[in-house]
Short mmCIF file of the C-alpha atoms (twelve columns), coordinates in Angstrom:
data_MODEL
# 
_entry.id   MODEL 
# 
loop_
_atom_site.group_PDB 
_atom_site.id 
_atom_site.type_symbol 
_atom_site.label_atom_id 
_atom_site.label_alt_id 
_atom_site.label_comp_id 
_atom_site.label_asym_id 
_atom_site.label_seq_id 
_atom_site.Cartn_x 
_atom_site.Cartn_y 
_atom_site.Cartn_z 
_atom_site.pdbx_PDB_model_num 
ATOM 1   C CA . MET A 1   262.761 233.631 247.232 1 
ATOM 2   C CA . ARG A 2   264.987 234.280 250.199 1 
ATOM 3   C CA . TRP A 3   268.379 232.713 250.163 1 
ATOM 4   C CA . PRO A 4   269.618 231.496 252.428 1 
ATOM 5   C CA . PRO A 5   266.281 230.724 253.970 1 
ATOM 6   C CA . TRP A 6   267.362 231.999 257.391 1 
ATOM 7   C CA . SER A 7   268.022 235.531 256.169 1 
ATOM 8   C CA . PRO A 8   265.606 238.324 257.419 1 
ATOM 9   C CA . ILE A 9   262.664 239.530 255.296 1 
ATOM 10  C CA . PRO A 10  263.504 242.843 253.545 1 
ATOM 11  C CA . PRO A 11  261.001 245.721 253.947 1 
ATOM 12  C CA . SER A 12  258.617 246.341 251.005 1 
ATOM 13  C CA . PRO A 13  258.967 249.639 249.060 1 
ATOM 14  C CA . PRO A 14  256.274 252.302 249.727 1 
ATOM 15  C CA . SER A 15  253.411 252.438 247.174 1 
ATOM 16  C CA . GLU A 16  252.731 255.573 245.098 1 
ATOM 17  C CA . PRO A 17  249.608 257.551 246.104 1 
ATOM 18  C CA . SER A 18  246.543 257.242 243.780 1 
ATOM 19  C CA . GLU A 19  243.946 259.886 242.855 1 
ATOM 20  C CA . LEU A 20  241.461 258.249 245.208 1 
ATOM 21  C CA . ASP A 21  243.900 258.652 248.079 1 
ATOM 22  C CA . ASP A 22  244.636 262.316 247.248 1 
ATOM 23  C CA . PRO A 23  243.522 264.316 250.242 1 
ATOM 24  C CA . SER A 24  243.635 267.667 248.346 1 
ATOM 25  C CA . PRO A 25  240.142 269.190 247.617 1 
ATOM 26  C CA . SER A 26  238.750 269.286 244.003 1 
ATOM 27  C CA . PRO A 27  238.722 272.679 242.168 1 
ATOM 28  C CA . PRO A 28  235.453 274.631 242.422 1 
ATOM 29  C CA . PRO A 29  233.110 274.624 239.280 1 
ATOM 30  C CA . LYS A 30  233.471 277.533 236.860 1 
ATOM 31  C CA . PRO A 31  230.726 280.151 237.164 1 
ATOM 32  C CA . PRO A 32  228.331 280.511 234.096 1 
ATOM 33  C CA . ILE A 33  229.330 283.163 231.595 1 
ATOM 34  C CA . SER A 34  226.631 285.727 230.754 1 
ATOM 35  C CA . TRP A 35  225.586 286.534 227.156 1 
ATOM 36  C CA . SER A 36  226.850 290.101 227.396 1 
ATOM 37  C CA . THR A 37  230.205 288.933 228.706 1 
ATOM 38  C CA . SER A 38  230.502 286.390 225.860 1 
ATOM 39  C CA . LEU A 39  229.487 289.027 223.324 1 
ATOM 40  C CA . ASN A 40  231.982 291.538 224.647 1 
ATOM 41  C CA . SER A 41  234.729 288.953 224.612 1 
ATOM 42  C CA . THR A 42  234.156 288.166 220.891 1 
ATOM 43  C CA . ASP A 43  236.691 289.622 218.505 1 
ATOM 44  C CA . TRP A 44  234.613 291.764 216.086 1 
ATOM 45  C CA . THR A 45  237.526 293.282 214.214 1 
ATOM 46  C CA . HIS A 46  237.213 290.601 211.518 1 
ATOM 47  C CA . TYR A 47  233.718 291.824 210.612 1 
ATOM 48  C CA . THR A 48  234.760 295.447 210.298 1 
ATOM 49  C CA . GLU A 49  237.558 294.801 207.854 1 
ATOM 50  C CA . PRO A 50  236.910 296.330 204.379 1 
ATOM 51  C CA . ARG A 51  237.218 292.966 202.616 1 
ATOM 52  C CA . THR A 52  234.260 291.698 204.688 1 
ATOM 53  C CA . LEU A 53  232.259 294.888 205.190 1 
ATOM 54  C CA . ILE A 54  232.127 296.152 201.579 1 
ATOM 55  C CA . PRO A 55  230.719 292.939 199.974 1 
ATOM 56  C CA . THR A 56  228.133 292.683 202.760 1 
ATOM 57  C CA . ILE A 57  226.928 296.256 202.186 1 
ATOM 58  C CA . LEU A 58  226.813 295.764 198.406 1 
ATOM 59  C CA . LEU A 59  224.859 292.507 198.668 1 
ATOM 60  C CA . THR A 60  222.328 293.967 201.125 1 
ATOM 61  C CA . SER A 61  221.857 297.147 199.080 1 
ATOM 62  C CA . THR A 62  221.349 295.139 195.880 1 
ATOM 63  C CA . ALA A 63  218.717 292.929 197.529 1 
ATOM 64  C CA . LEU A 64  216.815 295.952 198.900 1 
ATOM 65  C CA . LEU A 65  216.993 297.751 195.545 1 
ATOM 66  C CA . PHE A 66  215.712 294.693 193.685 1 
ATOM 67  C CA . ALA A 67  212.804 294.340 196.140 1 
ATOM 68  C CA . ARG A 68  211.876 298.000 195.646 1 
ATOM 69  C CA . VAL A 69  212.097 297.787 191.840 1 
ATOM 70  C CA . TYR A 70  210.011 294.617 191.790 1 
ATOM 71  C CA . ARG A 71  207.289 296.094 193.988 1 
ATOM 72  C CA . SER A 72  207.148 299.360 192.033 1 
ATOM 73  C CA . TYR A 73  207.620 298.203 188.440 1 
ATOM 74  C CA . LEU A 74  207.551 294.415 188.027 1 
ATOM 75  C CA . ARG A 75  204.758 293.262 190.369 1 
ATOM 76  C CA . ARG A 76  201.706 292.160 188.378 1 
ATOM 77  C CA . ILE A 77  198.373 293.753 189.305 1 
ATOM 78  C CA . PRO A 78  195.471 291.329 188.766 1 
ATOM 79  C CA . GLU A 79  192.417 293.624 188.974 1 
ATOM 80  C CA . ALA A 80  191.409 297.285 189.120 1 
ATOM 81  C CA . ALA A 81  190.654 297.005 192.841 1 
ATOM 82  C CA . ASN A 82  194.343 296.193 193.478 1 
ATOM 83  C CA . VAL A 83  195.633 299.453 191.996 1 
ATOM 84  C CA . GLU A 84  196.749 301.810 194.752 1 
ATOM 85  C CA . LYS A 85  195.450 305.381 194.790 1 
ATOM 86  C CA . ALA A 86  199.042 306.613 194.759 1 
ATOM 87  C CA . TRP A 87  199.226 305.446 191.124 1 
ATOM 88  C CA . PHE A 88  196.453 307.740 189.915 1 
ATOM 89  C CA . ARG A 89  197.733 310.562 187.653 1 
ATOM 90  C CA . LYS A 90  201.327 309.445 188.296 1 
ATOM 91  C CA . ARG A 91  201.787 305.949 186.909 1 
ATOM 92  C CA . SER A 92  200.799 303.867 183.902 1 
ATOM 93  C CA . LEU A 93  199.907 300.230 183.276 1 
ATOM 94  C CA . PHE A 94  201.354 298.221 180.406 1 
ATOM 95  C CA . GLY A 95  199.461 295.157 179.297 1 
ATOM 96  C CA . TYR A 96  197.778 292.951 176.738 1 
ATOM 97  C CA . VAL A 97  194.160 293.537 175.677 1 
ATOM 98  C CA . THR A 98  192.237 290.278 176.118 1 
ATOM 99  C CA . SER A 99  188.685 291.427 175.246 1 
ATOM 100 C CA . VAL A 100 186.638 294.470 174.243 1 
ATOM 101 C CA . GLY A 101 183.273 295.165 175.895 1 
ATOM 102 C CA . ASP A 102 181.413 298.261 174.764 1 
ATOM 103 C CA . ALA A 103 182.943 300.694 172.315 1 
ATOM 104 C CA . ASP A 104 184.746 302.622 175.046 1 
ATOM 105 C CA . ASN A 105 186.086 299.942 177.426 1 
ATOM 106 C CA . PHE A 106 188.112 296.723 177.375 1 
ATOM 107 C CA . ARG A 107 189.941 294.199 179.558 1 
ATOM 108 C CA . LEU A 108 193.703 294.416 180.134 1 
ATOM 109 C CA . PHE A 109 196.045 291.662 181.353 1 
ATOM 110 C CA . HIS A 110 198.811 293.528 183.178 1 
ATOM 111 C CA . THR A 111 202.312 292.554 181.950 1 
ATOM 112 C CA . PRO A 112 204.756 294.819 183.839 1 
ATOM 113 C CA . GLY A 113 208.015 295.190 181.977 1 
ATOM 114 C CA . GLY A 114 206.577 293.675 178.804 1 
ATOM 115 C CA . ARG A 115 208.665 291.312 176.727 1 
ATOM 116 C CA . MET A 116 211.885 292.560 178.349 1 
ATOM 117 C CA . ALA A 117 210.588 291.117 181.629 1 
ATOM 118 C CA . GLY A 118 209.879 287.791 179.937 1 
ATOM 119 C CA . TRP A 119 206.145 288.119 179.230 1 
ATOM 120 C CA . GLY A 120 205.169 285.874 176.358 1 
ATOM 121 C CA . TRP A 121 208.365 283.797 176.185 1 
ATOM 122 C CA . LEU A 122 209.690 282.924 179.665 1 
ATOM 123 C CA . PRO A 123 208.216 279.994 181.646 1 
ATOM 124 C CA . GLY A 124 205.729 281.327 184.173 1 
ATOM 125 C CA . ARG A 125 205.212 284.506 182.138 1 
ATOM 126 C CA . ARG A 126 202.591 283.182 179.761 1 
ATOM 127 C CA . ILE A 127 199.564 285.324 178.911 1 
ATOM 128 C CA . PRO A 128 196.401 283.217 179.368 1 
ATOM 129 C CA . LYS A 129 194.030 282.822 176.434 1 
ATOM 130 C CA . ALA A 130 191.092 280.860 177.842 1 
ATOM 131 C CA . ARG A 131 188.298 282.841 179.477 1 
ATOM 132 C CA . ALA A 132 188.381 280.618 182.567 1 
ATOM 133 C CA . GLU A 133 192.074 281.367 183.093 1 
ATOM 134 C CA . LEU A 134 191.467 285.112 182.757 1 
ATOM 135 C CA . ARG A 135 188.702 285.268 185.369 1 
ATOM 136 C CA . GLU A 136 189.640 287.736 188.143 1 
ATOM 137 C CA . ARG A 137 193.010 288.330 186.472 1 
ATOM 138 C CA . THR A 138 192.288 291.313 184.172 1 
ATOM 139 C CA . ILE A 139 191.845 295.057 184.709 1 
ATOM 140 C CA . HIS A 140 188.720 296.739 183.350 1 
ATOM 141 C CA . ILE A 141 189.731 299.936 181.498 1 
ATOM 142 C CA . ARG A 142 187.373 302.805 180.560 1 
ATOM 143 C CA . LEU A 143 188.710 305.195 177.909 1 
ATOM 144 C CA . ALA A 144 189.026 308.680 179.396 1 
ATOM 145 C CA . GLY A 145 187.550 311.795 177.833 1 
ATOM 146 C CA . ILE A 146 185.236 310.147 175.303 1 
ATOM 147 C CA . ASP A 147 181.723 308.732 175.039 1 
ATOM 148 C CA . ALA A 148 180.981 306.153 172.323 1 
ATOM 149 C CA . PRO A 149 177.560 305.319 170.807 1 
ATOM 150 C CA . GLU A 150 175.587 302.924 172.994 1 
ATOM 151 C CA . LEU A 151 175.080 299.278 172.086 1 
ATOM 152 C CA . ALA A 152 171.741 297.588 172.736 1 
ATOM 153 C CA . HIS A 153 171.418 296.643 176.406 1 
ATOM 154 C CA . PHE A 154 169.061 296.979 179.376 1 
ATOM 155 C CA . GLY A 155 166.164 296.855 176.933 1 
ATOM 156 C CA . ARG A 156 167.356 299.906 175.024 1 
ATOM 157 C CA . PRO A 157 167.878 299.781 171.244 1 
ATOM 158 C CA . ALA A 158 171.355 300.231 169.810 1 
ATOM 159 C CA . GLN A 159 172.410 303.723 168.886 1 
ATOM 160 C CA . PRO A 160 173.447 304.373 165.256 1 
ATOM 161 C CA . TYR A 161 177.167 303.757 164.639 1 
ATOM 162 C CA . SER A 162 177.562 301.809 167.900 1 
ATOM 163 C CA . SER A 163 178.575 298.654 166.021 1 
ATOM 164 C CA . ASP A 164 181.017 300.695 163.878 1 
ATOM 165 C CA . ALA A 165 182.623 302.109 167.006 1 
ATOM 166 C CA . LEU A 166 182.881 298.648 168.571 1 
ATOM 167 C CA . SER A 167 184.419 297.201 165.406 1 
ATOM 168 C CA . PHE A 168 186.988 299.985 165.227 1 
ATOM 169 C CA . LEU A 169 188.032 299.644 168.883 1 
ATOM 170 C CA . THR A 170 188.263 295.867 168.543 1 
ATOM 171 C CA . SER A 171 190.468 296.035 165.449 1 
ATOM 172 C CA . PHE A 172 192.586 298.798 166.995 1 
ATOM 173 C CA . VAL A 173 193.485 297.276 170.377 1 
ATOM 174 C CA . LEU A 174 192.350 293.643 170.712 1 
ATOM 175 C CA . HIS A 175 195.289 291.235 171.242 1 
ATOM 176 C CA . ARG A 176 197.701 294.163 171.243 1 
ATOM 177 C CA . ARG A 177 199.913 295.637 173.934 1 
ATOM 178 C CA . VAL A 178 198.817 299.038 175.179 1 
ATOM 179 C CA . ARG A 179 199.837 301.539 177.838 1 
ATOM 180 C CA . ALA A 180 197.135 303.080 180.040 1 
ATOM 181 C CA . TYR A 181 197.736 306.279 182.026 1 
ATOM 182 C CA . VAL A 182 195.285 305.914 184.891 1 
ATOM 183 C CA . TYR A 183 193.362 308.789 186.500 1 
ATOM 184 C CA . ARG A 184 190.855 307.205 188.872 1 
ATOM 185 C CA . ARG A 185 188.530 304.278 189.590 1 
ATOM 186 C CA . ASP A 186 184.883 304.826 188.601 1 
ATOM 187 C CA . GLN A 187 181.635 303.564 190.169 1 
ATOM 188 C CA . TYR A 188 181.773 300.371 188.071 1 
ATOM 189 C CA . ASP A 189 185.250 299.464 189.394 1 
ATOM 190 C CA . ARG A 190 186.890 300.393 186.087 1 
ATOM 191 C CA . LEU A 191 190.096 302.388 185.725 1 
ATOM 192 C CA . VAL A 192 189.520 305.575 183.725 1 
ATOM 193 C CA . ALA A 193 192.616 306.034 181.592 1 
ATOM 194 C CA . THR A 194 194.104 307.549 178.459 1 
ATOM 195 C CA . VAL A 195 195.302 304.594 176.405 1 
ATOM 196 C CA . TYR A 196 198.053 304.444 173.787 1 
ATOM 197 C CA . VAL A 197 198.782 301.669 171.299 1 
ATOM 198 C CA . ARG A 198 201.647 301.349 168.806 1 
ATOM 199 C CA . ARG A 199 200.590 301.161 165.183 1 
ATOM 200 C CA . GLY A 200 203.712 300.744 163.120 1 
ATOM 201 C CA . LEU A 201 206.302 303.208 164.374 1 
ATOM 202 C CA . LEU A 202 203.752 305.616 165.849 1 
ATOM 203 C CA . ARG A 203 202.069 305.629 169.235 1 
ATOM 204 C CA . ARG A 204 198.360 306.438 168.930 1 
ATOM 205 C CA . ASP A 205 195.908 307.805 171.478 1 
ATOM 206 C CA . VAL A 206 192.995 305.364 171.163 1 
ATOM 207 C CA . GLY A 207 190.292 307.766 172.386 1 
ATOM 208 C CA . LEU A 208 191.508 310.592 170.172 1 
ATOM 209 C CA . GLN A 209 191.452 308.362 167.095 1 
ATOM 210 C CA . MET A 210 187.809 307.439 167.786 1 
ATOM 211 C CA . VAL A 211 186.838 311.097 168.129 1 
ATOM 212 C CA . LYS A 212 188.618 311.964 164.877 1 
ATOM 213 C CA . LYS A 213 186.651 309.297 163.017 1 
ATOM 214 C CA . GLY A 214 183.318 310.442 164.426 1 
ATOM 215 C CA . LEU A 215 182.920 307.215 166.410 1 
ATOM 216 C CA . ALA A 216 182.947 308.935 169.797 1 
ATOM 217 C CA . THR A 217 182.284 312.361 171.262 1 
ATOM 218 C CA . VAL A 218 183.981 314.347 173.975 1 
ATOM 219 C CA . TYR A 219 182.652 313.174 177.357 1 
ATOM 220 C CA . GLU A 220 179.938 315.625 178.399 1 
ATOM 221 C CA . ALA A 221 178.729 314.343 181.787 1 
ATOM 222 C CA . LYS A 222 178.474 316.997 184.493 1 
ATOM 223 C CA . THR A 223 180.687 315.003 186.861 1 
ATOM 224 C CA . GLY A 224 183.404 312.398 186.469 1 
ATOM 225 C CA . ALA A 225 184.935 313.696 183.227 1 
ATOM 226 C CA . GLU A 226 188.645 312.913 182.932 1 
ATOM 227 C CA . PHE A 227 190.921 314.223 180.187 1 
ATOM 228 C CA . GLY A 228 194.362 314.542 181.703 1 
ATOM 229 C CA . ASN A 229 195.644 317.591 179.823 1 
ATOM 230 C CA . LEU A 230 194.070 316.534 176.520 1 
ATOM 231 C CA . GLU A 231 190.624 318.149 176.599 1 
ATOM 232 C CA . GLY A 232 191.533 320.883 174.121 1 
ATOM 233 C CA . LYS A 233 192.939 318.361 171.635 1 
ATOM 234 C CA . TYR A 234 189.814 316.177 171.940 1 
ATOM 235 C CA . ARG A 235 187.449 319.113 171.366 1 
ATOM 236 C CA . ARG A 236 189.348 320.243 168.275 1 
ATOM 237 C CA . ALA A 237 189.193 316.705 166.899 1 
ATOM 238 C CA . GLU A 238 185.433 316.598 167.467 1 
ATOM 239 C CA . TRP A 239 184.965 319.958 165.756 1 
ATOM 240 C CA . TRP A 240 186.803 318.710 162.668 1 
ATOM 241 C CA . ALA A 241 184.863 315.422 162.658 1 
ATOM 242 C CA . LYS A 242 181.594 317.386 162.644 1 
ATOM 243 C CA . ARG A 243 182.863 319.735 159.943 1 
ATOM 244 C CA . TRP A 244 183.857 316.881 157.638 1 
ATOM 245 C CA . GLY A 245 180.789 314.788 158.442 1 
ATOM 246 C CA . ARG A 246 182.592 311.736 159.724 1 
ATOM 247 C CA . GLY A 247 180.935 308.805 161.470 1 
ATOM 248 C CA . MET A 248 177.888 309.787 163.487 1 
ATOM 249 C CA . TRP A 249 178.122 313.335 162.083 1 
ATOM 250 C CA . ARG A 250 177.364 312.294 158.497 1 
ATOM 251 C CA . GLU A 251 173.732 313.144 159.004 1 
ATOM 252 C CA . LYS A 252 172.677 316.579 160.186 1 
ATOM 253 C CA . GLY A 253 171.211 316.573 163.630 1 
ATOM 254 C CA . GLY A 254 173.097 313.445 164.642 1 
ATOM 255 C CA . GLU A 255 172.470 312.367 168.233 1 
ATOM 256 C CA . SER A 256 175.402 312.221 170.611 1 
ATOM 257 C CA . PRO A 257 175.665 309.431 173.204 1 
ATOM 258 C CA . ARG A 258 174.807 311.920 175.959 1 
ATOM 259 C CA . GLU A 259 171.701 313.079 174.110 1 
ATOM 260 C CA . TYR A 260 170.733 309.465 173.448 1 
ATOM 261 C CA . LYS A 261 171.026 308.562 177.143 1 
ATOM 262 C CA . THR A 262 168.992 311.616 178.148 1 
ATOM 263 C CA . ARG A 263 166.260 310.810 175.618 1 
ATOM 264 C CA . MET A 264 166.064 307.150 176.603 1 
ATOM 265 C CA . GLY A 265 165.940 308.117 180.253 1 
ATOM 266 C CA . LYS A 266 162.906 310.309 179.593 1 
ATOM 267 C CA . VAL A 267 161.223 307.539 177.580 1 
ATOM 268 C CA . GLU A 268 161.725 305.028 180.386 1 
ATOM 269 C CA . LEU A 269 160.497 307.527 182.972 1 
ATOM 270 C CA . GLY A 270 157.353 308.149 180.911 1 
ATOM 271 C CA . LYS A 271 156.689 304.416 180.640 1 
ATOM 272 C CA . GLU A 272 157.115 304.029 184.372 1 
ATOM 273 C CA . LYS A 273 154.684 306.834 185.134 1 
ATOM 274 C CA . SER A 274 152.084 305.510 182.706 1 
ATOM 275 C CA . GLY A 275 152.409 302.051 184.222 1 
ATOM 276 C CA . ASN A 276 151.706 303.396 187.712 1 
ATOM 277 C CA . LYS A 277 148.441 305.027 186.669 1 
# 
């Protein structure tokens, strides 16, 4: 309020400029930064310090080593068809015998690493017992280097001592852990292998034991015979079995499995020819 009223009006003070009244131009937008520029601008010295680099290398190396060990030694193989050719004559299979077929072959459930790898006691490492659970999960093994007496099949009568040979093989390996040194896969998709089983403190060659007892002969087929480096040992065992009259050699003129197959083949061929007349 002016006082006295007749005094002149004082001038108003100038107002401060606002941002809207600023005549200066706005700064230009920043150009985009490329990925290579951002990467080059990152300080990588932290990652090359020994306290960071050494644990990283150790962790990576351990993971790669574990993966290699698992694939080579701890990966379970379900069937004979899954065994790589690189294993033949170089590697072995450790497993549990689930069933015995003829007197020279059986079924093996592969348990790599055995009990030390948890088979039989760790969850997820149980060995199946039911036949339905074992379907397409076992490896068919054919004993290498031997030929056992033939059981009755395909309309042929059983050969003498075939049931004795089957009983011996069953009692020797069924529901036991064995190690099979594999040589090849035969025409029936079986792995031909020399098989060992522990009996007490000793490790026994299953095929050799059968030959010693006169319950098998040395394999005499013209092709496909596999012995590893054991042929000489098998032939000596057969010679002694014949000399002492064990098993199928108790009677003079005993018929070997090869002779039996040849004779039965001729009989069947004769029947076929007579039927065509």
